[in-house]
CSV table of N, CA, C and O in Angstrom, one decimal:
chain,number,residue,atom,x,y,z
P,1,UNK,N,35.2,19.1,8.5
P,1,UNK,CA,35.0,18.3,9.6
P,1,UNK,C,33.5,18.0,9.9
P,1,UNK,O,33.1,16.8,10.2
P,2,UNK,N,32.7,19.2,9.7
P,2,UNK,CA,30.8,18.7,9.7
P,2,UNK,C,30.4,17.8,8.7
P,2,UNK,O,29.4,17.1,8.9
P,3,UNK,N,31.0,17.9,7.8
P,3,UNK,CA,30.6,17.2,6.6
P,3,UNK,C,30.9,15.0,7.2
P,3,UNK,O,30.1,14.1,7.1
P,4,UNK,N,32.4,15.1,7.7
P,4,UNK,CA,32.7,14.0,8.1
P,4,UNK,C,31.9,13.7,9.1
P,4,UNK,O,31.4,12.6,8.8
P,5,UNK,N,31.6,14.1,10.1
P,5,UNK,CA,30.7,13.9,11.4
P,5,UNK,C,29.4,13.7,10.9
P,5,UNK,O,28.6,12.9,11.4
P,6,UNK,N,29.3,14.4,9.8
P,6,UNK,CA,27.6,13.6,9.6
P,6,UNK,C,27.6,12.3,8.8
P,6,UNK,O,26.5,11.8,8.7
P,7,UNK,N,28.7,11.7,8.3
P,7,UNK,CA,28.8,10.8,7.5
P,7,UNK,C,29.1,9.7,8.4
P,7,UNK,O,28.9,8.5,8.0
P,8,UNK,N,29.6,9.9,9.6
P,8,UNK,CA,30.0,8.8,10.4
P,8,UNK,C,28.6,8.7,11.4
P,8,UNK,O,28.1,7.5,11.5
P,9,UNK,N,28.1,9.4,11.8
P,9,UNK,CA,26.7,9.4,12.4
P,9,UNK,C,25.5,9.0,11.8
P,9,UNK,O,24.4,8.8,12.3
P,10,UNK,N,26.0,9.1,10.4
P,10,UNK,CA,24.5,8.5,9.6
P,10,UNK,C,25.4,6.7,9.8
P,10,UNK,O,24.9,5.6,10.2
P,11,UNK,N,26.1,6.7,9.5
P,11,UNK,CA,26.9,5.3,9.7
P,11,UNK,C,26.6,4.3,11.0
P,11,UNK,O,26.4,3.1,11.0
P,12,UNK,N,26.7,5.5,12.0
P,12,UNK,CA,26.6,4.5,13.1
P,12,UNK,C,25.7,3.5,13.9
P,12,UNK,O,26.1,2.6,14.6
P,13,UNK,N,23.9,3.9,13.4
P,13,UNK,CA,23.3,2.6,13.7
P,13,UNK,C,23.9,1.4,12.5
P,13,UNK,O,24.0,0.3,13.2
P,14,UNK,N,24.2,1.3,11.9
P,14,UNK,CA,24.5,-0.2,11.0
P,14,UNK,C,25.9,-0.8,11.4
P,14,UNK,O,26.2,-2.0,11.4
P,15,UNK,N,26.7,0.3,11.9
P,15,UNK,CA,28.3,-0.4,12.7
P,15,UNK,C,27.6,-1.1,14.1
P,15,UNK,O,28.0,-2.2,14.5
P,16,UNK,N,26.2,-0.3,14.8
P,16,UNK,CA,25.6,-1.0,16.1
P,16,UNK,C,25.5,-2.3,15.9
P,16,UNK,O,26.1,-3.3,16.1
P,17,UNK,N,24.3,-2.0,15.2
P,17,UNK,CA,23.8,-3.8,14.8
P,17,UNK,C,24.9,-4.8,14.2
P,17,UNK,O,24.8,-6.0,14.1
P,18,UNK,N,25.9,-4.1,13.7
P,18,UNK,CA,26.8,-5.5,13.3
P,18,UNK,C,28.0,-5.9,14.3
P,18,UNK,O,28.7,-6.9,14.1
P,19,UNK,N,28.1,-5.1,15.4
P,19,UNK,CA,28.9,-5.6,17.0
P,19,UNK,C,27.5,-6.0,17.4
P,19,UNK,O,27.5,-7.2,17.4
P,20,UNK,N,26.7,-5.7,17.8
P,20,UNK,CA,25.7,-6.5,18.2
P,20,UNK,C,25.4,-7.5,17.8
P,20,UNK,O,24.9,-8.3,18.5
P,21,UNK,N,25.5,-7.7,16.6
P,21,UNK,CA,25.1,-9.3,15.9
P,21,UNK,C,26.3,-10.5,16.4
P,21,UNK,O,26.1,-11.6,16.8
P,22,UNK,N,27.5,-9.9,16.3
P,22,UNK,CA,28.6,-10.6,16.3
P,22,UNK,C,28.8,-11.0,17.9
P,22,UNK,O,29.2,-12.1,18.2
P,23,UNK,N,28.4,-9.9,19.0
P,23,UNK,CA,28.3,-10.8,20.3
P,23,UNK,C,27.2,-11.7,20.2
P,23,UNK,O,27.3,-12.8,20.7
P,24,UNK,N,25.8,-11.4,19.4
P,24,UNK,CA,24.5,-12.8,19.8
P,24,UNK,C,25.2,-13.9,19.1
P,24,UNK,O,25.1,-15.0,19.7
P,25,UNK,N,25.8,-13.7,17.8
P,25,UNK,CA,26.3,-15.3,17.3
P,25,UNK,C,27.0,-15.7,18.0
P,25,UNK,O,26.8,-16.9,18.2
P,26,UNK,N,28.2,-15.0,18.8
P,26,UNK,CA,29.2,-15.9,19.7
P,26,UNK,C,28.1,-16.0,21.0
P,26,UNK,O,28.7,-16.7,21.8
P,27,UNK,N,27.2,-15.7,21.4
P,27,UNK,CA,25.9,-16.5,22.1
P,27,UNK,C,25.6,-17.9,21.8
P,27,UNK,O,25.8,-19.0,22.4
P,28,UNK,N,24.9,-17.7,20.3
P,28,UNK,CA,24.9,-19.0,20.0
P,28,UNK,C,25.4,-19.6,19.6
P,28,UNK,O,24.8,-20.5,19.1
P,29,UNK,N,26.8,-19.6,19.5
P,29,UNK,CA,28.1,-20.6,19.4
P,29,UNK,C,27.9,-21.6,20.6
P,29,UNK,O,27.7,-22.8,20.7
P,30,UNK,N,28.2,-20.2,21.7
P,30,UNK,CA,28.7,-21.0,22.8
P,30,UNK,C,27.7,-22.0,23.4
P,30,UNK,O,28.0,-23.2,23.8
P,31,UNK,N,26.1,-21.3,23.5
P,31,UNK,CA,24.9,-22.2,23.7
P,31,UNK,C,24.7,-23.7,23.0
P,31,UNK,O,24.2,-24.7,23.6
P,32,UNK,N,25.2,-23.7,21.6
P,32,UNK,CA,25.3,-24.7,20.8
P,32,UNK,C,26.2,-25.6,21.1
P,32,UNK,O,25.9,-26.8,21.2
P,33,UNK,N,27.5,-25.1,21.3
P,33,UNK,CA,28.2,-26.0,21.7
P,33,UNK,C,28.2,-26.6,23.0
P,33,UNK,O,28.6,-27.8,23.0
P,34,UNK,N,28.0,-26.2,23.9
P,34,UNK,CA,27.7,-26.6,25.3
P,34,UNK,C,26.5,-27.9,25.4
P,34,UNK,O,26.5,-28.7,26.3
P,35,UNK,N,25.3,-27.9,24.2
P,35,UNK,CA,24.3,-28.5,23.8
P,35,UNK,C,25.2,-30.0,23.0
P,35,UNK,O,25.1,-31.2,23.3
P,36,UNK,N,25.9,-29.2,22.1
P,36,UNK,CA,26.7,-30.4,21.5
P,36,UNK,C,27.3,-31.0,22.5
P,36,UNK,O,27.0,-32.2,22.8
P,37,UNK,N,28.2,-30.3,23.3
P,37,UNK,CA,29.0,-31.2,24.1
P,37,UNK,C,28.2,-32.4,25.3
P,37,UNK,O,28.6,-33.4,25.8
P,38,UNK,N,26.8,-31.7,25.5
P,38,UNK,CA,26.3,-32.6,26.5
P,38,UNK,C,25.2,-33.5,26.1
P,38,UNK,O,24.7,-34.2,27.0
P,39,UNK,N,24.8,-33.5,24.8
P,39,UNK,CA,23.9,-34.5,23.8
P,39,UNK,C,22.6,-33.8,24.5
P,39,UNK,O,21.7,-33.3,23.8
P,40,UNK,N,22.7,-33.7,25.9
P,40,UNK,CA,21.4,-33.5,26.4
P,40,UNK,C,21.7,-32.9,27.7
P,40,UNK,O,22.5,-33.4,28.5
P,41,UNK,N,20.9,-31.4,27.8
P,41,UNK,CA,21.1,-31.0,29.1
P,41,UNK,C,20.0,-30.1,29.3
P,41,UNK,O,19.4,-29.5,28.4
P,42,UNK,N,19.4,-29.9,31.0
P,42,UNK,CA,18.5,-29.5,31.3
P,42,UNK,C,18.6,-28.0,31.3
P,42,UNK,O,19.8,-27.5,31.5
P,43,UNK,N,17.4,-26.9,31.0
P,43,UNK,CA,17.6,-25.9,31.0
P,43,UNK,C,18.4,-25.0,32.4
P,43,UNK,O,19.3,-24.1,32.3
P,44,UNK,N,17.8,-25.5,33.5
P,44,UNK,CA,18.7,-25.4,34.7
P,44,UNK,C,20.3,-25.3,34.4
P,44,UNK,O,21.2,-24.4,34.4
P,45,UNK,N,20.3,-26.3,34.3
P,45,UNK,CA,21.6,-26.7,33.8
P,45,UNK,C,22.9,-25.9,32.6
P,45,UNK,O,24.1,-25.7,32.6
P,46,UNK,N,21.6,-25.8,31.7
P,46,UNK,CA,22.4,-25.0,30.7
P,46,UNK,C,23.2,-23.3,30.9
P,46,UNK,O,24.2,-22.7,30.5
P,47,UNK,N,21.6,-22.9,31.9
P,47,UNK,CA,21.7,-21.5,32.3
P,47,UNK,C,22.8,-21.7,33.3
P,47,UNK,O,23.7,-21.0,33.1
P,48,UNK,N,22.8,-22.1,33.8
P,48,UNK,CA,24.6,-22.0,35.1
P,48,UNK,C,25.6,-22.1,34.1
P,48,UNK,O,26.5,-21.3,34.1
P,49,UNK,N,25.5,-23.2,32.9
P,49,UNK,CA,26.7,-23.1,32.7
P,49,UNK,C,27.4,-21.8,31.2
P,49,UNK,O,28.4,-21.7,30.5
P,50,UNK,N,26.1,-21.3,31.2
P,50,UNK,CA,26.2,-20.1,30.0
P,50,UNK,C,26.8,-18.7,31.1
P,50,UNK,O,27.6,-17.8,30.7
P,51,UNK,N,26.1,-18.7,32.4
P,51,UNK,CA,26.1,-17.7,33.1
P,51,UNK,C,27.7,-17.6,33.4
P,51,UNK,O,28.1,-16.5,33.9
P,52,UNK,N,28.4,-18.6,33.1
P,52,UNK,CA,30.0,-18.6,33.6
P,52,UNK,C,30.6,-17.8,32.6
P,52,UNK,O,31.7,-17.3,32.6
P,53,UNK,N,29.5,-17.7,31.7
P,53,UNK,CA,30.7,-17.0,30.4
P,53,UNK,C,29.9,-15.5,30.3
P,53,UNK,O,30.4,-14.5,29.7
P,54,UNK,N,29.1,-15.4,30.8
P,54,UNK,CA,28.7,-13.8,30.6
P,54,UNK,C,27.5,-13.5,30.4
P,54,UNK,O,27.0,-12.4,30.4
P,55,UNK,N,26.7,-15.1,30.3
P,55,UNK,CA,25.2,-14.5,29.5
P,55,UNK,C,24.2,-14.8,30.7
P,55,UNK,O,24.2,-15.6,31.6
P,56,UNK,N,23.2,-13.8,30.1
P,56,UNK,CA,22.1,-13.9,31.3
P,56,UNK,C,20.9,-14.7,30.6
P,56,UNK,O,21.0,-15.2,29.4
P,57,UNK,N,19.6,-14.9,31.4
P,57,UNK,CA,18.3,-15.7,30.9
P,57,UNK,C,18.0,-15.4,29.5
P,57,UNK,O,17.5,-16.1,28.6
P,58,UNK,N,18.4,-13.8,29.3
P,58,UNK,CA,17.4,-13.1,28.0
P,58,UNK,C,18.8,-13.9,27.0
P,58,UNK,O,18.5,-14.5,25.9
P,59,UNK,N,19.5,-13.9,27.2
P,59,UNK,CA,20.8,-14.3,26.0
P,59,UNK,C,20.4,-15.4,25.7
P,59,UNK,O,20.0,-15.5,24.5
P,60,UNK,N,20.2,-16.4,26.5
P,60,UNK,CA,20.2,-17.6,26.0
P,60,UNK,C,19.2,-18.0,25.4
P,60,UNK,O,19.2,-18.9,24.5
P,61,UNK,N,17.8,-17.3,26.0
P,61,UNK,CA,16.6,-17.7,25.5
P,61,UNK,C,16.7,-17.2,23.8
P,61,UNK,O,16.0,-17.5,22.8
P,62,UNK,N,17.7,-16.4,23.9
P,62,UNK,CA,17.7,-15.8,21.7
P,62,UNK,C,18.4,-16.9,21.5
P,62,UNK,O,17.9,-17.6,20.7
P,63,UNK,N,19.3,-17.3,22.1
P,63,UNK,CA,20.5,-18.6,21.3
P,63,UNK,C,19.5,-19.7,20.8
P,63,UNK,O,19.3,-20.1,19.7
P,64,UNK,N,18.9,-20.0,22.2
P,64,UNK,CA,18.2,-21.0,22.0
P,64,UNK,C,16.9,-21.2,20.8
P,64,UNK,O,16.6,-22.2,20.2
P,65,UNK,N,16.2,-19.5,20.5
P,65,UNK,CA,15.1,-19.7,20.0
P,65,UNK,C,15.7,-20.1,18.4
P,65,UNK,O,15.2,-21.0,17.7
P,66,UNK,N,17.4,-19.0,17.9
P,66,UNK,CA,18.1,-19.3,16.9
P,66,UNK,C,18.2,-20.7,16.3
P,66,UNK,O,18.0,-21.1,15.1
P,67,UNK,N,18.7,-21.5,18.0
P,67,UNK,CA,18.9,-22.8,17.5
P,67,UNK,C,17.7,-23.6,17.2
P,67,UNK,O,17.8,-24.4,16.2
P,68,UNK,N,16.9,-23.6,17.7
P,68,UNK,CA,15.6,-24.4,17.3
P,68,UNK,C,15.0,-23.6,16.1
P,68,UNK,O,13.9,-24.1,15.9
P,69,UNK,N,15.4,-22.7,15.3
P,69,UNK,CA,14.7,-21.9,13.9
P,69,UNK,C,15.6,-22.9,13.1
P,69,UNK,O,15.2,-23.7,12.3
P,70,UNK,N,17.0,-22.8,13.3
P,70,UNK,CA,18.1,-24.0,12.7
P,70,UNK,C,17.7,-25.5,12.8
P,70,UNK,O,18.2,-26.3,11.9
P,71,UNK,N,16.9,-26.0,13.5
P,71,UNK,CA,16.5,-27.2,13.6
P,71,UNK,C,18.2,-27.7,14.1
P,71,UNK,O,18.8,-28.6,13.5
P,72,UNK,N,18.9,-27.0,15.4
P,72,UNK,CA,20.2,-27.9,15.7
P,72,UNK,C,20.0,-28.4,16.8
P,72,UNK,O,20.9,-29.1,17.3
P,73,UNK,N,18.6,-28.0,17.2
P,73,UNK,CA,18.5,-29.0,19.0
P,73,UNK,C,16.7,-29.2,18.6
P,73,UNK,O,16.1,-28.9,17.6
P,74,UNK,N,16.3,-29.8,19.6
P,74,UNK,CA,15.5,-30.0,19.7
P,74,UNK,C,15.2,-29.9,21.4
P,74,UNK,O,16.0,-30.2,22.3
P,75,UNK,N,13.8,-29.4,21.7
P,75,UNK,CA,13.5,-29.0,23.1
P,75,UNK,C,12.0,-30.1,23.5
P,75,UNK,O,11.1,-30.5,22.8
P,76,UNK,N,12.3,-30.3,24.8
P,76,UNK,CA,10.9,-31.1,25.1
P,76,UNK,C,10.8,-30.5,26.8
P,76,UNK,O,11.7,-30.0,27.6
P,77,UNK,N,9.6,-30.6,27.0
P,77,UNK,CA,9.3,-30.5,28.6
P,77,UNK,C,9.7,-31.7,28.8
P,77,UNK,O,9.6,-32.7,28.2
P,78,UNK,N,10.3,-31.2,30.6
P,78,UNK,CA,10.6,-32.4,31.1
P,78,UNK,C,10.6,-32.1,32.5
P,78,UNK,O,11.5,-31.5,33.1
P,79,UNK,N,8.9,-32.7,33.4
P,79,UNK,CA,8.8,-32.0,34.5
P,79,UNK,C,8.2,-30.5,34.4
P,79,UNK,O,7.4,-30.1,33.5
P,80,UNK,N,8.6,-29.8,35.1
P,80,UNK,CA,8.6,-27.9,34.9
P,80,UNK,C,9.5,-27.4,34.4
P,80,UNK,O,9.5,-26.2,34.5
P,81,UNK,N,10.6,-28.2,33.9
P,81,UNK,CA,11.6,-27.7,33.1
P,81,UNK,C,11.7,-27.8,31.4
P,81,UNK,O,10.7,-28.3,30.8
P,82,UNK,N,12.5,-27.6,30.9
P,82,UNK,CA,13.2,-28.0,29.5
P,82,UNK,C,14.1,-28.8,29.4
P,82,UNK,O,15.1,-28.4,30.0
P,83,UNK,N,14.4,-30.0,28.9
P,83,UNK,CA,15.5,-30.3,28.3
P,83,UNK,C,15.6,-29.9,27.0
P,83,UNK,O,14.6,-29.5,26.4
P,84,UNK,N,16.8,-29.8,26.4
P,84,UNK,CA,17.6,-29.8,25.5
P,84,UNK,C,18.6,-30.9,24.8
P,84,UNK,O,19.7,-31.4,25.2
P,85,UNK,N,18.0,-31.2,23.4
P,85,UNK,CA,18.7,-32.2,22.7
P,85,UNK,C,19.1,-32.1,21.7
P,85,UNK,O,18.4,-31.6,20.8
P,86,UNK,N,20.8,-32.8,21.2
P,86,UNK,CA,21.8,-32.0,20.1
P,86,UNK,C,21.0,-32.4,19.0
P,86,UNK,O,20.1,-33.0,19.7
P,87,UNK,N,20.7,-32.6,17.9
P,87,UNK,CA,20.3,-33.1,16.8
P,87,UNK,C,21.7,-33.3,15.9
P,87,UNK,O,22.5,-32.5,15.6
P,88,UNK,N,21.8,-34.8,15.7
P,88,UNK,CA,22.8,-35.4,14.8
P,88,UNK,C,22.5,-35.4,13.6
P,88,UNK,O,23.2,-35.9,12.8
């Protein structure tokens, strides 16, 4: 039984990071698609409507940094804000 417990405990940071990966990608699913769905939406904007599903400022701002390393949006100032735009 010690022998098992230490095999599962050496295990367990790499099972962390891979449920943690899999909630940030359905992050940036959801961020992406909400960007797709609206061609263009202001960061105000985006954060209310990510916040309906669970995620707070720090979530989004990873989706978002993801998506702009992907080149799948594109960001510009607009005012003191951000917009957000889908890339076709």
């Amino acid at each position: 039984a010690l022998t098992l417990w230490e095999w599962v405990y050496s295990k367990l940071p790499s099972v962390m990071r891979l449920a943690a990966s899999s909630v940030q990608s359905a992050q940036v699913d959801i961020v992406e698609g909400l960007i797709e769905k609206y061609q263009q939406i202001t960061h105000s904007d985006l954060l209310r409507r990510v916040s309906n599903k669970g995620m707070d400022a720090e979530d989004m701002r990873r989706a978002i940094g993801t998506l702009l390393e992907k080149d799948a949006i594109q960001r510009e100032r607009q005012g003191k804000g951000w917009l957000y735009e889908w890339k076709e």
